[in-house]
């Protein structure tokens, strides 16, 4: 029996997020075969909306692992021009992840993964800059296990976080954007965290269901060289198939000068040495999705946790460009709920994960 929430989810993605129009060229890309039910609904809806061409593709991460482990230098440096040529024709891109094992790349060749990410950067840049794109997740047993939930519980959690009234959420975010736009100095104080930086002249960007689903954050970027202090992230993060916990970063003049993660120091620093920009921060964001409250080991959810911030080494977004360039964009999450303060200039914005500044009280969940 079909789950009617899958159709509802597809309608959010097609009608609100990507705004599919007659004549659009659409690409639906799904990592993992378990996402087929959502691919089917997206495909049908795009045709019903009048898209002139809809292509869908499935990739299997466990097969992709062979590439990283077996590819020669020539194979790793080959640029798939045909993929870039097609991406230039694409108006709408849906990126779905339905992987059944988040650790599939844990033992893959890390240097090959880094090299290939550099090669593929022009295609990703074209997708980000040239399409109405949205990326999301489809519930699988593997993802549920990572989230420490049953599949039924995970489905309930995912659909609740994704199938929201995004127009209403967007209105709520206006006040936070206004505070970000007006601020100069930011300070984050929490356990083993005391971080200061400037966001002067860098706009607040609402994330209100257009590009990521689930969504729910307002982001900006630090002035590149302004970051001083240290931060310890208390949310697990999976990057290039490896899980990192309790990452601690120390900054001087914007640059990460020391990076540790228990048992993973070498792997962490290898990623941060991908290029010069990987040791600078390209994004600072505040999570505001009221339906996401606990880590799930899935960054698309975890970076939206209400009462969290993420402070991201690597590439800056065009919408809020502090000049940092990198093949890396690694969202690392700090949950402030129960332990933390967020200050804009001399104003206490958030304490222990709830907004206390009067204009922002409407963002707090009703609980």
Tab-separated table of C-alpha atoms in Angstrom:
chain	number	residue	atom	x	y	z
A	1	UNK	CA	0.000	0.000	0.000
A	2	UNK	CA	1.278	3.456	-0.895
A	3	UNK	CA	2.103	5.835	1.919
A	4	UNK	CA	0.154	9.025	1.042
A	5	UNK	CA	2.861	11.088	2.742
A	6	UNK	CA	5.239	10.260	-0.130
A	7	UNK	CA	2.917	12.030	-2.571
A	8	UNK	CA	2.559	14.941	-0.144
A	9	UNK	CA	6.348	15.112	0.156
A	10	UNK	CA	6.739	15.135	-3.636
A	11	UNK	CA	4.184	17.943	-3.917
A	12	UNK	CA	6.211	20.079	-1.495
A	13	UNK	CA	9.370	19.459	-3.529
A	14	UNK	CA	7.810	20.061	-6.963
A	15	UNK	CA	5.343	22.852	-6.214
A	16	UNK	CA	7.078	24.830	-3.464
A	17	UNK	CA	10.796	24.022	-3.429
A	18	UNK	CA	11.682	23.669	-7.125
A	19	UNK	CA	8.641	25.452	-8.581
A	20	UNK	CA	8.573	23.225	-11.669
A	21	UNK	CA	7.208	25.086	-14.693
A	22	UNK	CA	6.015	24.080	-18.173
A	23	UNK	CA	9.007	23.639	-20.463
A	24	UNK	CA	11.517	22.830	-17.709
A	25	UNK	CA	14.264	20.252	-18.133
A	26	UNK	CA	14.392	18.208	-14.930
A	27	UNK	CA	16.998	15.834	-13.523
A	28	UNK	CA	16.083	13.533	-10.633
A	29	UNK	CA	19.213	11.952	-9.151
A	30	UNK	CA	18.850	9.338	-6.419
A	31	UNK	CA	21.659	7.672	-4.464
A	32	UNK	CA	20.217	4.326	-3.410
A	33	UNK	CA	17.487	2.192	-4.932
A	34	UNK	CA	15.188	2.441	-1.910
A	35	UNK	CA	14.226	5.960	-2.969
A	36	UNK	CA	12.273	4.657	-5.975
A	37	UNK	CA	8.802	5.464	-4.504
A	38	UNK	CA	9.695	9.158	-4.199
A	39	UNK	CA	11.387	9.183	-7.625
A	40	UNK	CA	8.185	7.810	-9.162
A	41	UNK	CA	6.040	10.501	-7.554
A	42	UNK	CA	8.460	13.271	-8.546
A	43	UNK	CA	8.652	11.983	-12.120
A	44	UNK	CA	4.865	11.863	-12.476
A	45	UNK	CA	4.321	15.280	-10.900
A	46	UNK	CA	6.959	16.948	-13.096
A	47	UNK	CA	5.282	15.557	-16.204
A	48	UNK	CA	1.894	16.712	-14.917
A	49	UNK	CA	3.356	20.212	-14.397
A	50	UNK	CA	4.425	20.327	-18.052
A	51	UNK	CA	8.165	19.741	-17.856
A	52	UNK	CA	9.360	19.097	-21.402
A	53	UNK	CA	11.964	16.511	-20.367
A	54	UNK	CA	12.443	14.588	-17.130
A	55	UNK	CA	15.485	12.372	-16.637
A	56	UNK	CA	16.044	10.174	-13.621
A	57	UNK	CA	19.161	8.325	-12.519
A	58	UNK	CA	20.089	5.990	-9.698
A	59	UNK	CA	23.548	5.529	-8.234
A	60	UNK	CA	24.581	2.796	-5.821
A	61	UNK	CA	27.139	4.001	-3.265
A	62	UNK	CA	28.513	0.515	-2.700
A	63	UNK	CA	29.473	0.384	-6.384
A	64	UNK	CA	30.916	3.887	-6.238
A	65	UNK	CA	33.286	2.683	-3.518
A	66	UNK	CA	35.070	0.563	-6.123
A	67	UNK	CA	35.929	3.686	-8.079
A	68	UNK	CA	37.716	5.310	-5.155
A	69	UNK	CA	39.631	2.143	-4.335
A	70	UNK	CA	40.525	1.051	-7.867
A	71	UNK	CA	40.740	4.170	-10.033
A	72	UNK	CA	44.115	5.047	-11.569
A	73	UNK	CA	45.422	8.622	-11.618
A	74	UNK	CA	44.220	8.935	-15.230
A	75	UNK	CA	40.755	7.733	-14.260
A	76	UNK	CA	40.635	10.081	-11.278
A	77	UNK	CA	41.583	13.053	-13.439
A	78	UNK	CA	39.140	12.358	-16.291
A	79	UNK	CA	36.480	15.036	-16.435
A	80	UNK	CA	33.014	13.803	-17.539
A	81	UNK	CA	32.296	16.684	-19.903
A	82	UNK	CA	29.003	15.133	-20.983
A	83	UNK	CA	27.670	15.505	-17.448
A	84	UNK	CA	28.539	19.200	-17.384
A	85	UNK	CA	27.034	19.702	-20.841
A	86	UNK	CA	23.747	18.158	-19.720
A	87	UNK	CA	23.734	20.053	-16.419
A	88	UNK	CA	23.889	23.259	-18.444
A	89	UNK	CA	20.558	22.249	-20.003
A	90	UNK	CA	18.914	21.423	-16.663
A	91	UNK	CA	16.447	23.878	-15.126
A	92	UNK	CA	15.462	21.824	-12.052
A	93	UNK	CA	17.576	19.337	-10.108
A	94	UNK	CA	16.298	16.985	-7.406
A	95	UNK	CA	18.997	15.245	-5.366
A	96	UNK	CA	17.757	12.350	-3.252
A	97	UNK	CA	19.699	10.210	-0.824
A	98	UNK	CA	18.267	6.835	0.105
A	99	UNK	CA	21.425	5.096	1.199
A	100	UNK	CA	21.102	2.014	3.367
A	101	UNK	CA	24.580	2.358	4.909
A	102	UNK	CA	26.082	5.712	5.840
A	103	UNK	CA	29.440	4.048	6.481
A	104	UNK	CA	29.823	2.606	2.999
A	105	UNK	CA	32.748	4.945	2.286
A	106	UNK	CA	34.426	4.569	5.676
A	107	UNK	CA	37.288	2.460	4.292
A	108	UNK	CA	37.363	3.944	0.810
A	109	UNK	CA	40.553	5.662	-0.364
A	110	UNK	CA	40.320	9.136	1.124
A	111	UNK	CA	42.875	10.727	-1.197
A	112	UNK	CA	40.908	9.504	-4.195
A	113	UNK	CA	37.721	10.950	-2.732
A	114	UNK	CA	39.400	14.325	-2.246
A	115	UNK	CA	40.864	14.279	-5.766
A	116	UNK	CA	37.527	13.365	-7.350
A	117	UNK	CA	35.677	16.086	-5.423
A	118	UNK	CA	38.020	18.633	-7.020
A	119	UNK	CA	37.459	17.207	-10.501
A	120	UNK	CA	33.668	17.268	-10.101
A	121	UNK	CA	33.535	20.796	-8.703
A	122	UNK	CA	32.547	22.480	-12.011
A	123	UNK	CA	29.495	20.229	-12.326
A	124	UNK	CA	28.430	20.914	-8.743
A	125	UNK	CA	28.982	24.638	-9.260
A	126	UNK	CA	26.839	24.561	-12.394
A	127	UNK	CA	24.090	22.718	-10.547
A	128	UNK	CA	24.177	25.163	-7.613
A	129	UNK	CA	24.428	28.322	-9.699
A	130	UNK	CA	22.430	27.356	-12.774
A	131	UNK	CA	19.444	25.297	-11.600
A	132	UNK	CA	16.532	25.482	-9.199
A	133	UNK	CA	17.862	22.674	-7.071
A	134	UNK	CA	16.679	20.897	-3.967
A	135	UNK	CA	18.244	18.010	-2.072
A	136	UNK	CA	16.522	15.723	0.388
A	137	UNK	CA	16.471	12.282	2.026
A	138	UNK	CA	14.172	9.303	1.735
A	139	UNK	CA	13.577	7.119	4.804
A	140	UNK	CA	15.456	3.805	4.813
A	141	UNK	CA	16.189	1.182	7.443
A	142	UNK	CA	19.849	2.224	7.410
A	143	UNK	CA	19.038	5.879	8.049
A	144	UNK	CA	16.599	4.909	10.794
A	145	UNK	CA	19.276	2.825	12.468
A	146	UNK	CA	21.718	5.740	12.315
A	147	UNK	CA	19.077	7.938	13.949
A	148	UNK	CA	18.531	5.314	16.663
A	149	UNK	CA	14.892	4.895	15.606
A	150	UNK	CA	12.610	2.267	14.155
A	151	UNK	CA	11.707	2.793	10.510
A	152	UNK	CA	8.166	3.820	11.483
A	153	UNK	CA	9.493	6.374	13.976
A	154	UNK	CA	11.995	7.677	11.435
A	155	UNK	CA	9.334	8.052	8.760
A	156	UNK	CA	7.132	10.018	11.154
A	157	UNK	CA	10.076	12.242	12.092
A	158	UNK	CA	11.170	12.835	8.486
A	159	UNK	CA	7.748	13.593	7.062
A	160	UNK	CA	6.905	15.932	9.970
A	161	UNK	CA	10.145	17.863	9.439
A	162	UNK	CA	9.700	18.062	5.660
A	163	UNK	CA	5.967	18.491	5.055
A	164	UNK	CA	5.522	21.780	6.884
A	165	UNK	CA	3.838	25.049	5.964
A	166	UNK	CA	7.028	26.521	4.534
A	167	UNK	CA	5.417	29.822	3.601
A	168	UNK	CA	4.570	30.384	7.271
A	169	UNK	CA	8.043	29.279	8.376
A	170	UNK	CA	9.557	31.710	5.894
A	171	UNK	CA	7.642	34.609	7.467
A	172	UNK	CA	8.908	33.624	10.919
A	173	UNK	CA	12.501	33.721	9.688
A	174	UNK	CA	12.224	37.365	8.590
A	175	UNK	CA	12.916	38.646	12.113
A	176	UNK	CA	16.071	36.554	12.477
A	177	UNK	CA	17.324	37.669	9.083
A	178	UNK	CA	16.807	41.294	10.157
A	179	UNK	CA	18.893	40.694	13.301
A	180	UNK	CA	21.671	39.067	11.274
A	181	UNK	CA	21.679	41.908	8.760
A	182	UNK	CA	22.035	44.484	11.535
A	183	UNK	CA	24.774	42.716	13.513
A	184	UNK	CA	28.528	43.220	13.480
A	185	UNK	CA	30.063	40.998	16.158
A	186	UNK	CA	28.915	37.487	17.060
A	187	UNK	CA	29.947	35.601	20.169
A	188	UNK	CA	29.147	31.975	20.983
A	189	UNK	CA	29.752	30.819	24.553
A	190	UNK	CA	29.152	27.226	25.661
A	191	UNK	CA	30.992	24.203	27.023
A	192	UNK	CA	34.581	24.279	25.732
A	193	UNK	CA	33.498	26.993	23.300
A	194	UNK	CA	34.284	30.685	23.215
A	195	UNK	CA	34.184	32.003	19.685
A	196	UNK	CA	34.074	35.562	18.337
A	197	UNK	CA	33.830	36.821	14.775
A	198	UNK	CA	32.358	39.581	12.633
A	199	UNK	CA	29.513	39.250	10.125
A	200	UNK	CA	29.452	42.944	9.228
A	201	UNK	CA	28.345	43.546	5.665
A	202	UNK	CA	27.408	39.911	5.054
A	203	UNK	CA	23.661	39.329	4.667
A	204	UNK	CA	21.437	36.849	6.444
A	205	UNK	CA	19.978	34.264	4.069
A	206	UNK	CA	16.712	32.520	4.882
A	207	UNK	CA	16.568	28.778	4.257
A	208	UNK	CA	12.856	28.245	4.045
A	209	UNK	CA	12.292	25.057	2.080
A	210	UNK	CA	13.630	26.088	-1.307
A	211	UNK	CA	16.982	24.287	-1.539
A	212	UNK	CA	17.041	21.705	1.236
A	213	UNK	CA	14.220	19.619	2.611
A	214	UNK	CA	14.043	19.464	5.541
A	215	UNK	CA	15.033	23.075	5.847
A	216	UNK	CA	14.990	25.640	8.610
A	217	UNK	CA	18.016	27.853	9.149
A	218	UNK	CA	19.243	31.378	8.616
A	219	UNK	CA	22.848	31.580	7.505
A	220	UNK	CA	25.501	34.149	6.833
A	221	UNK	CA	29.297	33.972	6.829
A	222	UNK	CA	32.037	35.348	9.037
A	223	UNK	CA	34.386	37.987	7.754
A	224	UNK	CA	37.062	35.546	6.623
A	225	UNK	CA	39.954	36.644	8.825
A	226	UNK	CA	37.889	37.709	11.851
A	227	UNK	CA	37.365	34.388	13.625
A	228	UNK	CA	39.112	34.051	16.985
A	229	UNK	CA	38.758	31.491	19.751
A	230	UNK	CA	37.738	27.869	19.903
A	231	UNK	CA	34.681	25.671	19.473
A	232	UNK	CA	33.892	22.061	20.345
A	233	UNK	CA	31.070	20.493	18.341
A	234	UNK	CA	28.795	18.146	20.271
A	235	UNK	CA	26.926	16.663	17.323
A	236	UNK	CA	28.396	13.668	15.439
A	237	UNK	CA	29.243	14.338	11.816
A	238	UNK	CA	29.810	11.933	8.940
A	239	UNK	CA	32.108	13.204	6.190
A	240	UNK	CA	33.539	11.165	3.322
A	241	UNK	CA	32.075	8.062	4.915
A	242	UNK	CA	33.767	8.509	8.297
A	243	UNK	CA	32.157	9.521	11.585
A	244	UNK	CA	33.786	12.249	13.657
A	245	UNK	CA	32.806	13.143	17.212
A	246	UNK	CA	33.709	16.032	19.528
A	247	UNK	CA	35.635	17.925	16.870
A	248	UNK	CA	37.500	20.833	18.450
A	249	UNK	CA	38.780	23.704	16.325
A	250	UNK	CA	41.017	26.591	17.389
A	251	UNK	CA	41.139	29.764	15.288
A	252	UNK	CA	43.604	32.581	14.867
A	253	UNK	CA	42.889	35.375	12.376
A	254	UNK	CA	40.205	33.245	10.789
A	255	UNK	CA	42.364	30.193	10.187
A	256	UNK	CA	42.019	26.812	11.903
A	257	UNK	CA	45.384	26.413	13.602
A	258	UNK	CA	44.553	23.280	15.585
A	259	UNK	CA	41.958	20.582	14.908
A	260	UNK	CA	41.300	17.461	16.976
A	261	UNK	CA	38.744	14.654	17.101
A	262	UNK	CA	39.251	11.666	19.414
A	263	UNK	CA	40.867	8.871	17.451
A	264	UNK	CA	40.446	10.741	14.154
A	265	UNK	CA	42.990	13.559	14.274
A	266	UNK	CA	44.878	12.438	11.156
A	267	UNK	CA	41.727	11.979	9.064
A	268	UNK	CA	40.334	15.325	10.242
A	269	UNK	CA	43.469	17.269	9.398
A	270	UNK	CA	43.857	15.505	6.059
A	271	UNK	CA	40.466	16.855	5.019
A	272	UNK	CA	41.261	20.324	6.353
A	273	UNK	CA	44.490	20.248	4.302
A	274	UNK	CA	42.561	19.629	1.051
A	275	UNK	CA	43.302	23.227	0.084
A	276	UNK	CA	43.948	26.580	1.732
A	277	UNK	CA	40.269	27.466	2.027
A	278	UNK	CA	39.416	24.311	3.960
A	279	UNK	CA	40.992	25.850	7.080
A	280	UNK	CA	38.808	28.956	6.875
A	281	UNK	CA	35.063	29.196	7.488
A	282	UNK	CA	32.540	29.784	4.712
A	283	UNK	CA	29.261	29.680	6.650
A	284	UNK	CA	27.719	30.458	10.016
A	285	UNK	CA	24.097	29.397	10.518
A	286	UNK	CA	21.381	29.139	13.150
A	287	UNK	CA	19.045	26.117	13.063
A	288	UNK	CA	15.343	26.878	13.522
A	289	UNK	CA	13.329	23.833	12.383
A	290	UNK	CA	10.878	23.261	15.267
A	291	UNK	CA	10.395	19.585	14.347
A	292	UNK	CA	14.085	18.657	14.500
A	293	UNK	CA	15.371	18.453	18.048
A	294	UNK	CA	17.913	15.587	18.267
A	295	UNK	CA	20.929	14.519	16.160
A	296	UNK	CA	20.320	11.884	13.500
A	297	UNK	CA	23.845	11.522	12.071
A	298	UNK	CA	22.493	13.082	8.908
A	299	UNK	CA	23.690	16.603	8.242
A	300	UNK	CA	20.645	17.617	6.215
A	301	UNK	CA	18.626	17.173	9.429
A	302	UNK	CA	21.233	17.927	12.074
A	303	UNK	CA	22.190	21.372	10.759
A	304	UNK	CA	18.529	22.391	11.149
A	305	UNK	CA	18.194	21.304	14.803
A	306	UNK	CA	16.316	23.976	16.711
A	307	UNK	CA	18.711	25.497	19.234
A	308	UNK	CA	21.846	24.698	17.246
A	309	UNK	CA	24.419	26.559	15.189
A	310	UNK	CA	26.746	25.275	12.542
A	311	UNK	CA	30.101	26.776	11.731
A	312	UNK	CA	31.389	25.424	8.454
A	313	UNK	CA	34.969	25.065	7.264
A	314	UNK	CA	35.340	25.479	3.526
A	315	UNK	CA	33.506	26.967	0.571
A	316	UNK	CA	31.305	30.030	1.004
A	317	UNK	CA	27.955	30.283	-0.756
A	318	UNK	CA	27.445	32.812	-3.536
A	319	UNK	CA	24.442	34.275	-1.711
A	320	UNK	CA	26.700	35.286	1.163
A	321	UNK	CA	30.237	35.280	-0.180
A	322	UNK	CA	33.080	36.062	2.221
A	323	UNK	CA	35.630	35.177	-0.447
A	324	UNK	CA	36.542	31.710	0.825
A	325	UNK	CA	37.084	29.046	-1.839
A	326	UNK	CA	37.509	25.336	-1.208
A	327	UNK	CA	36.543	21.875	-2.467
A	328	UNK	CA	35.387	21.283	1.124
A	329	UNK	CA	32.119	22.463	2.677
A	330	UNK	CA	31.779	20.657	5.999
A	331	UNK	CA	28.824	21.599	8.168
A	332	UNK	CA	29.743	20.955	11.807
A	333	UNK	CA	26.972	21.357	14.368
A	334	UNK	CA	26.999	22.692	17.923
A	335	UNK	CA	23.780	22.214	19.910
A	336	UNK	CA	23.306	25.064	22.382
A	337	UNK	CA	20.130	23.713	24.006
A	338	UNK	CA	20.716	23.524	27.746
A	339	UNK	CA	24.240	24.889	27.471
A	340	UNK	CA	25.080	27.998	25.538
A	341	UNK	CA	24.649	31.653	24.715
A	342	UNK	CA	24.486	33.387	21.351
A	343	UNK	CA	25.231	37.103	21.284
A	344	UNK	CA	24.883	39.669	18.481
A	345	UNK	CA	26.941	42.682	19.521
A	346	UNK	CA	25.680	43.442	23.062
A	347	UNK	CA	22.330	41.666	22.667
A	348	UNK	CA	21.729	38.173	24.022
A	349	UNK	CA	19.878	36.510	21.146
A	350	UNK	CA	19.549	32.972	22.411
A	351	UNK	CA	20.155	31.242	25.734
A	352	UNK	CA	20.235	27.475	26.249
A	353	UNK	CA	18.798	26.898	22.803
A	354	UNK	CA	15.764	29.202	22.996
A	355	UNK	CA	15.427	32.718	21.641
A	356	UNK	CA	15.223	35.375	24.350
A	357	UNK	CA	15.426	38.507	22.183
A	358	UNK	CA	11.892	39.907	21.959
A	359	UNK	CA	11.600	40.122	18.122
A	360	UNK	CA	12.571	36.439	17.829
A	361	UNK	CA	10.268	34.835	20.389
A	362	UNK	CA	7.862	33.739	17.648
A	363	UNK	CA	10.472	31.286	16.367
A	364	UNK	CA	10.438	29.256	19.587
A	365	UNK	CA	8.502	25.965	19.361
A	366	UNK	CA	5.351	25.748	21.422
A	367	UNK	CA	6.499	22.480	23.084
